[in-house]
Amino acid sequence: MTTNTPKASLLPSVLVFAASDPSSGAGIQADIMTLASLGCHPLTALTAITVQDTVGVQSVHPLGAELLEQQARTVLEDMPVAAFKIGVLASLENVLAVAEIVGDYPEIPLIFDPVLASGRGDEFSDEEIITAMREMLLPQTTLLTPNAPEARRLAENPDDENEPSIEVCAQRLIEMGAQYVLITGTHENTPQVVNTLYGAEGIIRRDDWERLPGSYHGSGCTLASAIAGCIAGGASVEDAVRDAQDYTWQTLANPLRPGMGQFIPDRFFWARSEEEPEDAPKADDAV
């Protein structure tokens, strides 16, 4: 006699706080696809509805903080969560609501992708929101994943006479409370993309990646969600950062272009390869 063990109970669950992107290039749709590709069960708490495509963002419509909190607390009371991932929050009220929610679960790792603007430069966060992020979310963050412009904006100091270096930004962000900071170099003018992981003692690892041609929509969401998925699967922060970077680079090296604008990472590139399906990545591969 065969028994039917539900597979869902074997998958690590990751709760994502993020906005909807109808193009599925970035946002909560990108998070869902990335986590599913890595063998996780995605849970979602929607923060905003955006009107956008692969070309750019037309408008952002935050959801009410009360509705956001109801979404998150309902699933948290129903099932265990192995990691949190935060993307666009879209309003000061939502920053405060998420800070209060995750504060009730300090044992759950928190991966925070501080999306301050779209790849085209459309603003998602004003100075009031950024201040709240610094004060309310960074002290609860296990790993912060800004690109270089986001790191500089989060770490800027009124006394700065010149633009602070990436190393100084990382040090300041860790002093604000983040345990680890991964600063990505996609926006830097360097031959290769250089991503650097910092901890309290300084640089933990630095990875150089081939700079691919073209412009991509959703690479940051993919990387942060992949890290969250690997950590949910049991990996250390350093191993999760290593494996998530490799996965993300593969999604960018095998891109989709469903619209007239930017390329989109193919989060299921492995399903369209000529290799056997058993080569598909898993969240616990990094363990």
mmCIF file of C-alpha atoms in Angstrom:
data_model
loop_
_atom_site.group_PDB
_atom_site.id
_atom_site.type_symbol
_atom_site.label_atom_id
_atom_site.label_comp_id
_atom_site.label_asym_id
_atom_site.label_seq_id
_atom_site.Cartn_x
_atom_site.Cartn_y
_atom_site.Cartn_z
ATOM 1 C CA MET A 1 0.000 0.000 0.000
ATOM 2 C CA THR A 2 1.452 3.357 -1.032
ATOM 3 C CA THR A 3 1.267 6.456 1.112
ATOM 4 C CA ASN A 4 0.872 9.934 -0.256
ATOM 5 C CA THR A 5 3.202 12.338 1.588
ATOM 6 C CA PRO A 6 2.455 15.940 0.561
ATOM 7 C CA LYS A 7 5.589 17.356 -1.048
ATOM 8 C CA ALA A 8 4.703 20.906 -0.018
ATOM 9 C CA SER A 9 5.510 20.036 3.581
ATOM 10 C CA LEU A 10 9.082 19.224 2.510
ATOM 11 C CA LEU A 11 9.726 22.587 0.819
ATOM 12 C CA PRO A 12 11.168 25.533 2.773
ATOM 13 C CA SER A 13 8.786 28.493 2.707
ATOM 14 C CA VAL A 14 9.959 32.075 2.083
ATOM 15 C CA LEU A 15 7.669 35.023 2.804
ATOM 16 C CA VAL A 16 8.172 37.893 0.350
ATOM 17 C CA PHE A 17 7.083 41.495 0.901
ATOM 18 C CA ALA A 18 7.109 43.170 -2.519
ATOM 19 C CA ALA A 19 5.141 44.981 -5.214
ATOM 20 C CA SER A 20 3.424 43.438 -8.209
ATOM 21 C CA ASP A 21 5.043 43.880 -11.621
ATOM 22 C CA PRO A 22 2.560 42.977 -14.394
ATOM 23 C CA SER A 23 5.429 42.282 -16.818
ATOM 24 C CA SER A 24 6.783 39.608 -14.406
ATOM 25 C CA GLY A 25 10.249 40.944 -15.045
ATOM 26 C CA ALA A 26 10.757 42.111 -11.475
ATOM 27 C CA GLY A 27 8.738 42.460 -8.302
ATOM 28 C CA ILE A 28 6.824 39.747 -6.534
ATOM 29 C CA GLN A 29 6.352 37.732 -9.729
ATOM 30 C CA ALA A 30 10.128 37.521 -10.169
ATOM 31 C CA ASP A 31 10.477 36.500 -6.525
ATOM 32 C CA ILE A 32 7.897 33.741 -6.919
ATOM 33 C CA MET A 33 9.545 32.316 -10.036
ATOM 34 C CA THR A 34 13.039 32.437 -8.524
ATOM 35 C CA LEU A 35 12.006 30.735 -5.296
ATOM 36 C CA ALA A 36 10.002 28.085 -7.149
ATOM 37 C CA SER A 37 12.947 27.419 -9.459
ATOM 38 C CA LEU A 38 15.130 26.813 -6.410
ATOM 39 C CA GLY A 39 12.714 24.354 -4.822
ATOM 40 C CA CYS A 40 11.115 26.691 -2.279
ATOM 41 C CA HIS A 41 7.478 27.417 -1.505
ATOM 42 C CA PRO A 42 6.884 31.177 -2.048
ATOM 43 C CA LEU A 43 4.527 33.038 0.289
ATOM 44 C CA THR A 44 3.589 36.612 -0.557
ATOM 45 C CA ALA A 45 2.456 39.815 1.109
ATOM 46 C CA LEU A 46 1.749 42.365 -1.604
ATOM 47 C CA THR A 47 2.890 45.920 -0.850
ATOM 48 C CA ALA A 48 1.821 47.781 -3.998
ATOM 49 C CA ILE A 49 0.390 47.512 -7.492
ATOM 50 C CA THR A 50 2.581 48.978 -10.208
ATOM 51 C CA VAL A 51 1.748 49.879 -13.783
ATOM 52 C CA GLN A 52 4.869 49.023 -15.773
ATOM 53 C CA ASP A 53 6.292 47.031 -18.630
ATOM 54 C CA THR A 54 9.776 46.089 -19.793
ATOM 55 C CA VAL A 55 10.378 49.697 -20.852
ATOM 56 C CA GLY A 56 9.614 51.484 -17.577
ATOM 57 C CA VAL A 57 7.313 52.253 -14.648
ATOM 58 C CA GLN A 58 4.233 54.393 -15.259
ATOM 59 C CA SER A 59 2.828 54.490 -11.723
ATOM 60 C CA VAL A 60 3.019 52.911 -8.271
ATOM 61 C CA HIS A 61 -0.031 52.393 -6.045
ATOM 62 C CA PRO A 62 0.788 51.351 -2.462
ATOM 63 C CA LEU A 63 -1.579 48.998 -0.661
ATOM 64 C CA GLY A 64 -2.776 49.983 2.771
ATOM 65 C CA ALA A 65 -0.551 48.935 5.662
ATOM 66 C CA GLU A 66 -3.463 47.180 7.393
ATOM 67 C CA LEU A 67 -4.098 44.970 4.354
ATOM 68 C CA LEU A 68 -0.383 44.258 4.031
ATOM 69 C CA GLU A 69 -0.217 43.207 7.681
ATOM 70 C CA GLN A 70 -3.285 40.965 7.341
ATOM 71 C CA GLN A 71 -1.712 39.125 4.412
ATOM 72 C CA ALA A 72 1.544 38.483 6.245
ATOM 73 C CA ARG A 73 0.186 37.554 9.654
ATOM 74 C CA THR A 74 -2.398 35.196 8.171
ATOM 75 C CA VAL A 75 0.222 33.032 6.450
ATOM 76 C CA LEU A 76 2.660 33.317 9.377
ATOM 77 C CA GLU A 77 0.019 31.876 11.691
ATOM 78 C CA ASP A 78 -0.663 29.036 9.250
ATOM 79 C CA MET A 79 2.775 27.727 8.266
ATOM 80 C CA PRO A 80 6.454 27.876 9.256
ATOM 81 C CA VAL A 81 8.617 30.388 7.384
ATOM 82 C CA ALA A 82 12.325 29.761 6.809
ATOM 83 C CA ALA A 83 13.272 33.233 5.512
ATOM 84 C CA PHE A 84 11.888 36.710 4.814
ATOM 85 C CA LYS A 85 12.648 38.674 1.651
ATOM 86 C CA ILE A 86 11.796 42.364 1.286
ATOM 87 C CA GLY A 87 11.583 44.312 -1.956
ATOM 88 C CA VAL A 88 9.631 47.487 -2.787
ATOM 89 C CA LEU A 89 7.551 48.702 0.175
ATOM 90 C CA ALA A 90 6.196 51.839 -1.546
ATOM 91 C CA SER A 91 5.080 53.839 1.517
ATOM 92 C CA LEU A 92 6.269 54.913 4.949
ATOM 93 C CA GLU A 93 3.310 53.115 6.530
ATOM 94 C CA ASN A 94 4.314 49.870 4.838
ATOM 95 C CA VAL A 95 7.919 50.196 6.041
ATOM 96 C CA LEU A 96 6.678 50.559 9.610
ATOM 97 C CA ALA A 97 4.205 47.664 9.249
ATOM 98 C CA VAL A 98 6.825 45.279 7.861
ATOM 99 C CA ALA A 99 9.336 46.315 10.523
ATOM 100 C CA GLU A 100 6.790 45.448 13.214
ATOM 101 C CA ILE A 101 5.913 42.095 11.607
ATOM 102 C CA VAL A 102 9.476 40.853 11.144
ATOM 103 C CA GLY A 103 10.319 42.149 14.604
ATOM 104 C CA ASP A 104 7.987 39.507 16.020
ATOM 105 C CA TYR A 105 10.094 36.778 14.347
ATOM 106 C CA PRO A 106 13.730 37.708 15.107
ATOM 107 C CA GLU A 107 14.885 34.122 14.562
ATOM 108 C CA ILE A 108 13.903 34.163 10.867
ATOM 109 C CA PRO A 109 16.676 35.407 8.511
ATOM 110 C CA LEU A 110 15.762 38.619 6.687
ATOM 111 C CA ILE A 111 17.108 39.391 3.204
ATOM 112 C CA PHE A 112 16.413 43.008 2.285
ATOM 113 C CA ASP A 113 16.709 44.276 -1.286
ATOM 114 C CA PRO A 114 16.338 48.061 -0.848
ATOM 115 C CA VAL A 115 14.803 48.888 -4.224
ATOM 116 C CA LEU A 116 14.961 52.681 -4.315
ATOM 117 C CA ALA A 117 14.424 53.095 -8.061
ATOM 118 C CA SER A 118 13.781 51.016 -11.158
ATOM 119 C CA GLY A 119 16.564 50.167 -13.588
ATOM 120 C CA ARG A 120 15.436 53.103 -15.734
ATOM 121 C CA GLY A 121 15.553 55.457 -12.751
ATOM 122 C CA ASP A 122 11.864 55.610 -11.775
ATOM 123 C CA GLU A 123 11.728 56.470 -8.054
ATOM 124 C CA PHE A 124 10.178 54.016 -5.592
ATOM 125 C CA SER A 125 11.322 55.529 -2.272
ATOM 126 C CA ASP A 126 11.512 59.119 -1.035
ATOM 127 C CA GLU A 127 13.758 60.423 1.750
ATOM 128 C CA GLU A 128 11.154 59.773 4.452
ATOM 129 C CA ILE A 129 10.910 56.122 3.427
ATOM 130 C CA ILE A 130 14.702 55.793 3.240
ATOM 131 C CA THR A 131 15.091 57.228 6.741
ATOM 132 C CA ALA A 132 12.550 54.712 8.064
ATOM 133 C CA MET A 133 14.396 51.886 6.322
ATOM 134 C CA ARG A 134 17.639 52.927 8.024
ATOM 135 C CA GLU A 135 16.069 53.196 11.463
ATOM 136 C CA MET A 136 13.480 50.398 11.457
ATOM 137 C CA LEU A 137 14.604 47.696 9.005
ATOM 138 C CA LEU A 138 18.409 47.729 8.832
ATOM 139 C CA PRO A 139 18.768 46.762 12.528
ATOM 140 C CA GLN A 140 16.709 43.637 11.752
ATOM 141 C CA THR A 141 18.413 42.746 8.460
ATOM 142 C CA THR A 142 20.499 39.609 8.108
ATOM 143 C CA LEU A 143 21.693 40.507 4.605
ATOM 144 C CA LEU A 144 21.247 43.758 2.698
ATOM 145 C CA THR A 145 21.637 43.564 -1.109
ATOM 146 C CA PRO A 146 21.914 47.102 -2.571
ATOM 147 C CA ASN A 147 23.495 47.988 -5.874
ATOM 148 C CA ALA A 148 26.197 50.648 -5.632
ATOM 149 C CA PRO A 149 23.893 53.692 -6.128
ATOM 150 C CA GLU A 150 21.461 52.325 -3.517
ATOM 151 C CA ALA A 151 24.306 51.693 -1.075
ATOM 152 C CA ARG A 152 25.551 55.264 -1.495
ATOM 153 C CA ARG A 153 22.081 56.720 -1.054
ATOM 154 C CA LEU A 154 21.332 54.653 2.046
ATOM 155 C CA ALA A 155 24.727 55.425 3.575
ATOM 156 C CA GLU A 156 25.046 59.085 2.587
ATOM 157 C CA ASN A 157 26.076 61.521 5.295
ATOM 158 C CA PRO A 158 25.434 65.298 5.232
ATOM 159 C CA ASP A 159 29.081 65.810 6.173
ATOM 160 C CA ASP A 160 30.381 63.997 3.065
ATOM 161 C CA GLU A 161 32.416 66.323 0.878
ATOM 162 C CA ASN A 162 32.858 63.666 -1.804
ATOM 163 C CA GLU A 163 30.977 60.535 -2.817
ATOM 164 C CA PRO A 164 31.798 57.821 -0.250
ATOM 165 C CA SER A 165 33.573 54.694 -1.415
ATOM 166 C CA ILE A 166 31.767 51.357 -1.542
ATOM 167 C CA GLU A 167 33.828 50.179 1.437
ATOM 168 C CA VAL A 168 32.780 53.182 3.511
ATOM 169 C CA CYS A 169 29.132 52.660 2.538
ATOM 170 C CA ALA A 170 29.266 49.019 3.584
ATOM 171 C CA GLN A 171 30.842 49.928 6.924
ATOM 172 C CA ARG A 172 28.158 52.546 7.592
ATOM 173 C CA LEU A 173 25.311 50.181 6.673
ATOM 174 C CA ILE A 174 26.675 47.537 9.020
ATOM 175 C CA GLU A 175 26.978 50.167 11.753
ATOM 176 C CA MET A 176 23.282 50.943 11.127
ATOM 177 C CA GLY A 177 22.479 47.339 12.021
ATOM 178 C CA ALA A 178 22.723 45.080 8.956
ATOM 179 C CA GLN A 179 24.671 41.903 9.763
ATOM 180 C CA TYR A 180 25.967 41.498 6.198
ATOM 181 C CA VAL A 181 25.934 43.734 3.124
ATOM 182 C CA LEU A 182 26.303 42.483 -0.462
ATOM 183 C CA ILE A 183 26.958 45.457 -2.760
ATOM 184 C CA THR A 184 26.527 44.627 -6.425
ATOM 185 C CA GLY A 185 28.523 46.370 -9.139
ATOM 186 C CA THR A 186 26.093 46.226 -12.065
ATOM 187 C CA HIS A 187 25.872 50.044 -12.173
ATOM 188 C CA GLU A 188 29.610 50.667 -11.847
ATOM 189 C CA ASN A 189 31.848 51.537 -14.800
ATOM 190 C CA THR A 190 34.072 48.465 -14.556
ATOM 191 C CA PRO A 191 35.023 45.846 -17.182
ATOM 192 C CA GLN A 192 33.478 43.115 -15.038
ATOM 193 C CA VAL A 193 30.619 43.169 -12.543
ATOM 194 C CA VAL A 194 32.194 43.049 -9.087
ATOM 195 C CA ASN A 195 29.974 41.971 -6.198
ATOM 196 C CA THR A 196 31.387 42.290 -2.680
ATOM 197 C CA LEU A 197 30.068 40.731 0.534
ATOM 198 C CA TYR A 198 30.916 42.591 3.735
ATOM 199 C CA GLY A 199 30.573 41.613 7.374
ATOM 200 C CA ALA A 200 31.463 43.290 10.635
ATOM 201 C CA GLU A 201 35.143 42.439 10.092
ATOM 202 C CA GLY A 202 35.285 43.714 6.509
ATOM 203 C CA ILE A 203 35.286 41.933 3.153
ATOM 204 C CA ILE A 204 34.157 38.292 3.293
ATOM 205 C CA ARG A 205 34.226 37.536 -0.425
ATOM 206 C CA ARG A 206 34.510 39.375 -3.731
ATOM 207 C CA ASP A 207 33.229 37.847 -6.961
ATOM 208 C CA ASP A 208 33.883 39.013 -10.517
ATOM 209 C CA TRP A 209 31.305 38.238 -13.193
ATOM 210 C CA GLU A 210 31.365 38.742 -16.936
ATOM 211 C CA ARG A 211 29.492 41.934 -17.824
ATOM 212 C CA LEU A 212 26.820 40.761 -20.232
ATOM 213 C CA PRO A 213 25.573 42.977 -23.069
ATOM 214 C CA GLY A 214 22.121 44.519 -22.874
ATOM 215 C CA SER A 215 19.931 45.923 -20.115
ATOM 216 C CA TYR A 216 18.077 43.653 -17.674
ATOM 217 C CA HIS A 217 14.824 44.054 -15.767
ATOM 218 C CA GLY A 218 14.690 42.164 -12.463
ATOM 219 C CA SER A 219 18.256 41.037 -11.857
ATOM 220 C CA GLY A 220 18.328 42.468 -8.319
ATOM 221 C CA CYS A 221 15.041 40.804 -7.367
ATOM 222 C CA THR A 222 16.351 37.522 -8.731
ATOM 223 C CA LEU A 223 19.600 37.682 -6.777
ATOM 224 C CA ALA A 224 18.009 38.625 -3.448
ATOM 225 C CA SER A 225 15.297 35.984 -3.765
ATOM 226 C CA ALA A 226 17.846 33.357 -4.746
ATOM 227 C CA ILE A 227 19.871 34.181 -1.632
ATOM 228 C CA ALA A 228 16.721 33.930 0.488
ATOM 229 C CA GLY A 229 15.916 30.574 -1.099
ATOM 230 C CA CYS A 230 19.388 29.188 -0.456
ATOM 231 C CA ILE A 231 19.350 30.364 3.168
ATOM 232 C CA ALA A 232 15.882 28.860 3.606
ATOM 233 C CA GLY A 233 17.338 25.599 2.309
ATOM 234 C CA GLY A 234 19.968 25.613 5.055
ATOM 235 C CA ALA A 235 22.967 27.384 3.501
ATOM 236 C CA SER A 236 25.184 29.821 5.370
ATOM 237 C CA VAL A 237 25.105 33.454 4.249
ATOM 238 C CA GLU A 238 28.447 33.140 2.451
ATOM 239 C CA ASP A 239 27.461 29.928 0.642
ATOM 240 C CA ALA A 240 24.044 31.343 -0.231
ATOM 241 C CA VAL A 241 25.638 34.460 -1.725
ATOM 242 C CA ARG A 242 28.038 32.327 -3.782
ATOM 243 C CA ASP A 243 25.378 29.978 -5.148
ATOM 244 C CA ALA A 244 22.742 32.666 -5.707
ATOM 245 C CA GLN A 245 25.192 34.736 -7.759
ATOM 246 C CA ASP A 246 25.934 31.750 -9.978
ATOM 247 C CA TYR A 247 22.216 31.033 -10.427
ATOM 248 C CA THR A 248 21.460 34.697 -11.200
ATOM 249 C CA TRP A 249 24.283 34.958 -13.744
ATOM 250 C CA GLN A 250 22.890 31.899 -15.518
ATOM 251 C CA THR A 251 19.422 33.516 -15.677
ATOM 252 C CA LEU A 252 21.015 36.613 -17.243
ATOM 253 C CA ALA A 253 23.202 34.656 -19.652
ATOM 254 C CA ASN A 254 20.042 32.908 -20.903
ATOM 255 C CA PRO A 255 17.671 35.903 -21.063
ATOM 256 C CA LEU A 256 14.161 36.354 -22.366
ATOM 257 C CA ARG A 257 12.943 39.400 -24.282
ATOM 258 C CA PRO A 258 9.150 39.143 -24.291
ATOM 259 C CA GLY A 259 8.580 42.868 -24.885
ATOM 260 C CA MET A 260 10.114 45.893 -26.570
ATOM 261 C CA GLY A 261 12.257 46.980 -23.621
ATOM 262 C CA GLN A 262 14.784 45.324 -21.347
ATOM 263 C CA PHE A 263 15.763 41.674 -21.209
ATOM 264 C CA ILE A 264 14.238 39.555 -18.429
ATOM 265 C CA PRO A 265 16.220 36.876 -16.547
ATOM 266 C CA ASP A 266 15.058 33.367 -17.387
ATOM 267 C CA ARG A 267 14.582 31.907 -13.917
ATOM 268 C CA PHE A 268 13.826 28.497 -15.398
ATOM 269 C CA PHE A 269 16.747 28.439 -17.818
ATOM 270 C CA TRP A 270 17.591 24.915 -16.665
ATOM 271 C CA ALA A 271 14.201 23.625 -17.822
ATOM 272 C CA ARG A 272 14.946 24.808 -21.372
ATOM 273 C CA SER A 273 18.479 23.481 -21.585
ATOM 274 C CA GLU A 274 19.491 20.350 -23.446
ATOM 275 C CA GLU A 275 20.764 18.774 -20.252
ATOM 276 C CA GLU A 276 18.804 16.323 -18.181
ATOM 277 C CA PRO A 277 16.138 17.813 -15.850
ATOM 278 C CA GLU A 278 17.891 16.422 -12.778
ATOM 279 C CA ASP A 279 20.459 19.221 -13.191
ATOM 280 C CA ALA A 280 17.823 21.703 -11.977
ATOM 281 C CA PRO A 281 19.035 23.766 -9.003
ATOM 282 C CA LYS A 282 17.663 23.189 -5.507
ATOM 283 C CA ALA A 283 17.557 25.447 -2.487
ATOM 284 C CA ASP A 284 19.530 22.892 -0.494
ATOM 285 C CA ASP A 285 22.328 22.495 -3.069
ATOM 286 C CA ALA A 286 24.442 24.938 -1.066
ATOM 287 C CA VAL A 287 24.134 23.027 2.206
#
